[in-house]
Amino acid sequence: MANHKSALKRIRNSETKRLRNRYQHKTTRNAIKKLKEADKEEATKLLPSVNSMIDKLAKNNVIHSNKAGHLKSQLAKHVAAL
């Protein structure tokens, strides 16, 4: 257990951030699955919002920037092939 006031605060902040990151990451993964299952018209509409979600995760270091680029590339390729 932490002995300092600042350490206790850090534990509280870390837990809050962890839960927020988990929620955002899971939401993005669900959106990606939805996009992959969609038809051409719906997937085209969903792509910008999913790309935005991926960029936000990368900006906040929830996922690596290279992974974000890879995901966006693969999704664009998927939509183009529909």
Short mmCIF file of N, CA and C in Angstrom, two decimals:
data_model
loop_
_atom_site.label_atom_id
_atom_site.label_comp_id
_atom_site.label_asym_id
_atom_site.label_seq_id
_atom_site.Cartn_x
_atom_site.Cartn_y
_atom_site.Cartn_z
N MET A 1 0.85 -1.20 0.00
CA MET A 1 0.00 0.00 0.00
C MET A 1 0.88 1.24 0.00
N ALA A 2 0.40 2.27 -0.66
CA ALA A 2 1.17 3.51 -0.77
C ALA A 2 1.22 4.24 0.56
N ASN A 3 2.33 4.93 0.79
CA ASN A 3 2.52 5.66 2.04
C ASN A 3 2.39 7.16 1.88
N HIS A 4 2.46 7.65 0.65
CA HIS A 4 2.43 9.09 0.42
C HIS A 4 1.10 9.51 -0.21
N LYS A 5 0.71 10.72 0.13
CA LYS A 5 -0.54 11.26 -0.39
C LYS A 5 -0.52 11.31 -1.92
N SER A 6 0.62 11.72 -2.47
CA SER A 6 0.73 11.82 -3.93
C SER A 6 0.65 10.45 -4.59
N ALA A 7 1.17 9.42 -3.92
CA ALA A 7 1.12 8.06 -4.47
C ALA A 7 -0.31 7.55 -4.49
N LEU A 8 -1.07 7.88 -3.45
CA LEU A 8 -2.49 7.49 -3.40
C LEU A 8 -3.27 8.16 -4.54
N LYS A 9 -2.96 9.43 -4.76
CA LYS A 9 -3.62 10.17 -5.84
C LYS A 9 -3.24 9.56 -7.19
N ARG A 10 -1.97 9.20 -7.35
CA ARG A 10 -1.51 8.59 -8.60
C ARG A 10 -2.24 7.28 -8.86
N ILE A 11 -2.49 6.50 -7.81
CA ILE A 11 -3.22 5.24 -7.95
C ILE A 11 -4.64 5.50 -8.44
N ARG A 12 -5.29 6.50 -7.84
CA ARG A 12 -6.65 6.85 -8.25
C ARG A 12 -6.69 7.32 -9.69
N ASN A 13 -5.76 8.19 -10.07
CA ASN A 13 -5.72 8.70 -11.44
C ASN A 13 -5.44 7.59 -12.44
N SER A 14 -4.52 6.71 -12.10
CA SER A 14 -4.15 5.62 -13.01
C SER A 14 -5.33 4.71 -13.27
N GLU A 15 -6.10 4.41 -12.24
CA GLU A 15 -7.27 3.54 -12.39
C GLU A 15 -8.33 4.21 -13.28
N THR A 16 -8.54 5.48 -13.06
CA THR A 16 -9.51 6.22 -13.88
C THR A 16 -9.09 6.22 -15.34
N LYS A 17 -7.81 6.49 -15.59
CA LYS A 17 -7.30 6.51 -16.97
C LYS A 17 -7.34 5.13 -17.60
N ARG A 18 -7.04 4.11 -16.81
CA ARG A 18 -7.05 2.73 -17.32
C ARG A 18 -8.46 2.35 -17.78
N LEU A 19 -9.46 2.70 -16.97
CA LEU A 19 -10.83 2.37 -17.33
C LEU A 19 -11.28 3.14 -18.57
N ARG A 20 -10.90 4.41 -18.66
CA ARG A 20 -11.25 5.21 -19.84
C ARG A 20 -10.60 4.63 -21.09
N ASN A 21 -9.31 4.25 -21.00
CA ASN A 21 -8.60 3.68 -22.13
C ASN A 21 -9.24 2.37 -22.57
N ARG A 22 -9.60 1.52 -21.61
CA ARG A 22 -10.23 0.25 -21.93
C ARG A 22 -11.55 0.46 -22.66
N TYR A 23 -12.34 1.42 -22.16
CA TYR A 23 -13.64 1.70 -22.78
C TYR A 23 -13.45 2.19 -24.22
N GLN A 24 -12.54 3.15 -24.42
CA GLN A 24 -12.33 3.70 -25.75
C GLN A 24 -11.78 2.65 -26.71
N HIS A 25 -10.86 1.81 -26.22
CA HIS A 25 -10.26 0.78 -27.06
C HIS A 25 -11.30 -0.25 -27.47
N LYS A 26 -12.13 -0.67 -26.52
CA LYS A 26 -13.16 -1.66 -26.81
C LYS A 26 -14.19 -1.10 -27.78
N THR A 27 -14.57 0.16 -27.59
CA THR A 27 -15.53 0.81 -28.47
C THR A 27 -14.99 0.87 -29.89
N THR A 28 -13.71 1.19 -30.02
CA THR A 28 -13.09 1.25 -31.34
C THR A 28 -13.05 -0.13 -31.99
N ARG A 29 -12.70 -1.14 -31.22
CA ARG A 29 -12.66 -2.50 -31.77
C ARG A 29 -14.04 -2.93 -32.26
N ASN A 30 -15.09 -2.59 -31.50
CA ASN A 30 -16.45 -2.92 -31.92
C ASN A 30 -16.82 -2.19 -33.20
N ALA A 31 -16.39 -0.93 -33.32
CA ALA A 31 -16.68 -0.16 -34.53
C ALA A 31 -15.97 -0.77 -35.73
N ILE A 32 -14.75 -1.25 -35.53
CA ILE A 32 -13.99 -1.89 -36.62
C ILE A 32 -14.72 -3.17 -37.07
N LYS A 33 -15.20 -3.96 -36.11
CA LYS A 33 -15.93 -5.18 -36.46
C LYS A 33 -17.20 -4.85 -37.25
N LYS A 34 -17.89 -3.80 -36.79
CA LYS A 34 -19.12 -3.38 -37.47
C LYS A 34 -18.81 -2.95 -38.90
N LEU A 35 -17.71 -2.22 -39.09
CA LEU A 35 -17.32 -1.77 -40.42
C LEU A 35 -17.01 -2.95 -41.32
N LYS A 36 -16.32 -3.95 -40.79
CA LYS A 36 -15.94 -5.12 -41.60
C LYS A 36 -17.16 -5.94 -42.03
N GLU A 37 -18.22 -5.90 -41.22
CA GLU A 37 -19.42 -6.67 -41.55
C GLU A 37 -20.39 -5.89 -42.43
N ALA A 38 -20.16 -4.59 -42.60
CA ALA A 38 -21.10 -3.73 -43.32
C ALA A 38 -20.96 -3.89 -44.83
N ASP A 39 -22.02 -3.46 -45.53
CA ASP A 39 -21.96 -3.44 -46.99
C ASP A 39 -21.20 -2.19 -47.44
N LYS A 40 -21.01 -2.07 -48.75
CA LYS A 40 -20.16 -1.01 -49.32
C LYS A 40 -20.61 0.39 -48.91
N GLU A 41 -21.90 0.67 -49.03
CA GLU A 41 -22.40 2.02 -48.75
C GLU A 41 -22.23 2.39 -47.28
N GLU A 42 -22.62 1.47 -46.40
CA GLU A 42 -22.52 1.74 -44.95
C GLU A 42 -21.05 1.82 -44.51
N ALA A 43 -20.22 0.95 -45.06
CA ALA A 43 -18.80 0.94 -44.70
C ALA A 43 -18.13 2.25 -45.11
N THR A 44 -18.52 2.78 -46.27
CA THR A 44 -17.95 4.05 -46.73
C THR A 44 -18.31 5.19 -45.78
N LYS A 45 -19.52 5.15 -45.23
CA LYS A 45 -19.94 6.18 -44.27
C LYS A 45 -19.24 6.02 -42.93
N LEU A 46 -18.99 4.77 -42.53
CA LEU A 46 -18.38 4.51 -41.22
C LEU A 46 -16.88 4.77 -41.20
N LEU A 47 -16.22 4.63 -42.33
CA LEU A 47 -14.75 4.70 -42.37
C LEU A 47 -14.17 5.97 -41.76
N PRO A 48 -14.66 7.19 -42.07
CA PRO A 48 -14.06 8.38 -41.45
C PRO A 48 -14.18 8.41 -39.93
N SER A 49 -15.32 7.98 -39.40
CA SER A 49 -15.49 8.00 -37.94
C SER A 49 -14.59 6.96 -37.27
N VAL A 50 -14.43 5.80 -37.89
CA VAL A 50 -13.56 4.77 -37.33
C VAL A 50 -12.10 5.23 -37.39
N ASN A 51 -11.72 5.86 -38.50
CA ASN A 51 -10.36 6.39 -38.61
C ASN A 51 -10.09 7.43 -37.53
N SER A 52 -11.08 8.26 -37.26
CA SER A 52 -10.95 9.27 -36.22
C SER A 52 -10.75 8.63 -34.85
N MET A 53 -11.51 7.57 -34.58
CA MET A 53 -11.38 6.86 -33.30
C MET A 53 -9.98 6.27 -33.16
N ILE A 54 -9.48 5.69 -34.24
CA ILE A 54 -8.15 5.08 -34.23
C ILE A 54 -7.09 6.14 -33.99
N ASP A 55 -7.22 7.30 -34.66
CA ASP A 55 -6.27 8.40 -34.47
C ASP A 55 -6.25 8.88 -33.02
N LYS A 56 -7.42 8.97 -32.40
CA LYS A 56 -7.49 9.42 -31.01
C LYS A 56 -6.79 8.44 -30.08
N LEU A 57 -6.95 7.14 -30.33
CA LEU A 57 -6.26 6.13 -29.52
C LEU A 57 -4.75 6.27 -29.67
N ALA A 58 -4.30 6.50 -30.88
CA ALA A 58 -2.85 6.63 -31.13
C ALA A 58 -2.32 7.90 -30.48
N LYS A 59 -3.09 8.98 -30.57
CA LYS A 59 -2.65 10.26 -29.99
C LYS A 59 -2.47 10.15 -28.48
N ASN A 60 -3.35 9.37 -27.84
CA ASN A 60 -3.28 9.20 -26.39
C ASN A 60 -2.44 8.00 -25.97
N ASN A 61 -1.70 7.42 -26.91
CA ASN A 61 -0.81 6.29 -26.64
C ASN A 61 -1.52 5.06 -26.08
N VAL A 62 -2.78 4.89 -26.44
CA VAL A 62 -3.48 3.67 -26.07
C VAL A 62 -3.03 2.55 -27.01
N ILE A 63 -2.85 2.91 -28.29
CA ILE A 63 -2.24 1.99 -29.25
C ILE A 63 -1.05 2.70 -29.89
N HIS A 64 -0.15 1.93 -30.44
CA HIS A 64 1.04 2.49 -31.08
C HIS A 64 0.65 3.17 -32.39
N SER A 65 1.36 4.20 -32.73
CA SER A 65 1.03 4.97 -33.94
C SER A 65 1.17 4.12 -35.21
N ASN A 66 2.14 3.19 -35.21
CA ASN A 66 2.30 2.31 -36.37
C ASN A 66 1.11 1.35 -36.49
N LYS A 67 0.61 0.89 -35.35
CA LYS A 67 -0.56 0.02 -35.38
C LYS A 67 -1.76 0.78 -35.91
N ALA A 68 -1.89 2.04 -35.52
CA ALA A 68 -2.99 2.87 -35.99
C ALA A 68 -2.92 3.01 -37.51
N GLY A 69 -1.74 3.29 -38.02
CA GLY A 69 -1.56 3.43 -39.46
C GLY A 69 -1.88 2.14 -40.19
N HIS A 70 -1.45 1.03 -39.63
CA HIS A 70 -1.70 -0.28 -40.22
C HIS A 70 -3.20 -0.57 -40.27
N LEU A 71 -3.89 -0.32 -39.15
CA LEU A 71 -5.34 -0.55 -39.09
C LEU A 71 -6.08 0.30 -40.11
N LYS A 72 -5.73 1.58 -40.19
CA LYS A 72 -6.40 2.48 -41.11
C LYS A 72 -6.18 2.05 -42.56
N SER A 73 -4.96 1.63 -42.85
CA SER A 73 -4.64 1.16 -44.20
C SER A 73 -5.45 -0.08 -44.55
N GLN A 74 -5.51 -1.03 -43.63
CA GLN A 74 -6.22 -2.28 -43.89
C GLN A 74 -7.72 -2.03 -44.06
N LEU A 75 -8.28 -1.13 -43.26
CA LEU A 75 -9.71 -0.83 -43.36
C LEU A 75 -10.02 -0.13 -44.68
N ALA A 76 -9.15 0.81 -45.09
CA ALA A 76 -9.36 1.49 -46.37
C ALA A 76 -9.30 0.50 -47.52
N LYS A 77 -8.34 -0.43 -47.43
CA LYS A 77 -8.20 -1.47 -48.45
C LYS A 77 -9.44 -2.37 -48.49
N HIS A 78 -9.97 -2.69 -47.32
CA HIS A 78 -11.16 -3.53 -47.22
C HIS A 78 -12.37 -2.84 -47.87
N VAL A 79 -12.56 -1.56 -47.53
CA VAL A 79 -13.69 -0.81 -48.07
C VAL A 79 -13.58 -0.67 -49.59
N ALA A 80 -12.37 -0.44 -50.08
CA ALA A 80 -12.16 -0.28 -51.51
C ALA A 80 -12.45 -1.59 -52.27
N ALA A 81 -12.21 -2.71 -51.61
CA ALA A 81 -12.40 -4.00 -52.26
C ALA A 81 -13.85 -4.45 -52.28
N LEU A 82 -14.70 -3.79 -51.50
CA LEU A 82 -16.11 -4.18 -51.45
C LEU A 82 -16.83 -3.91 -52.77
#
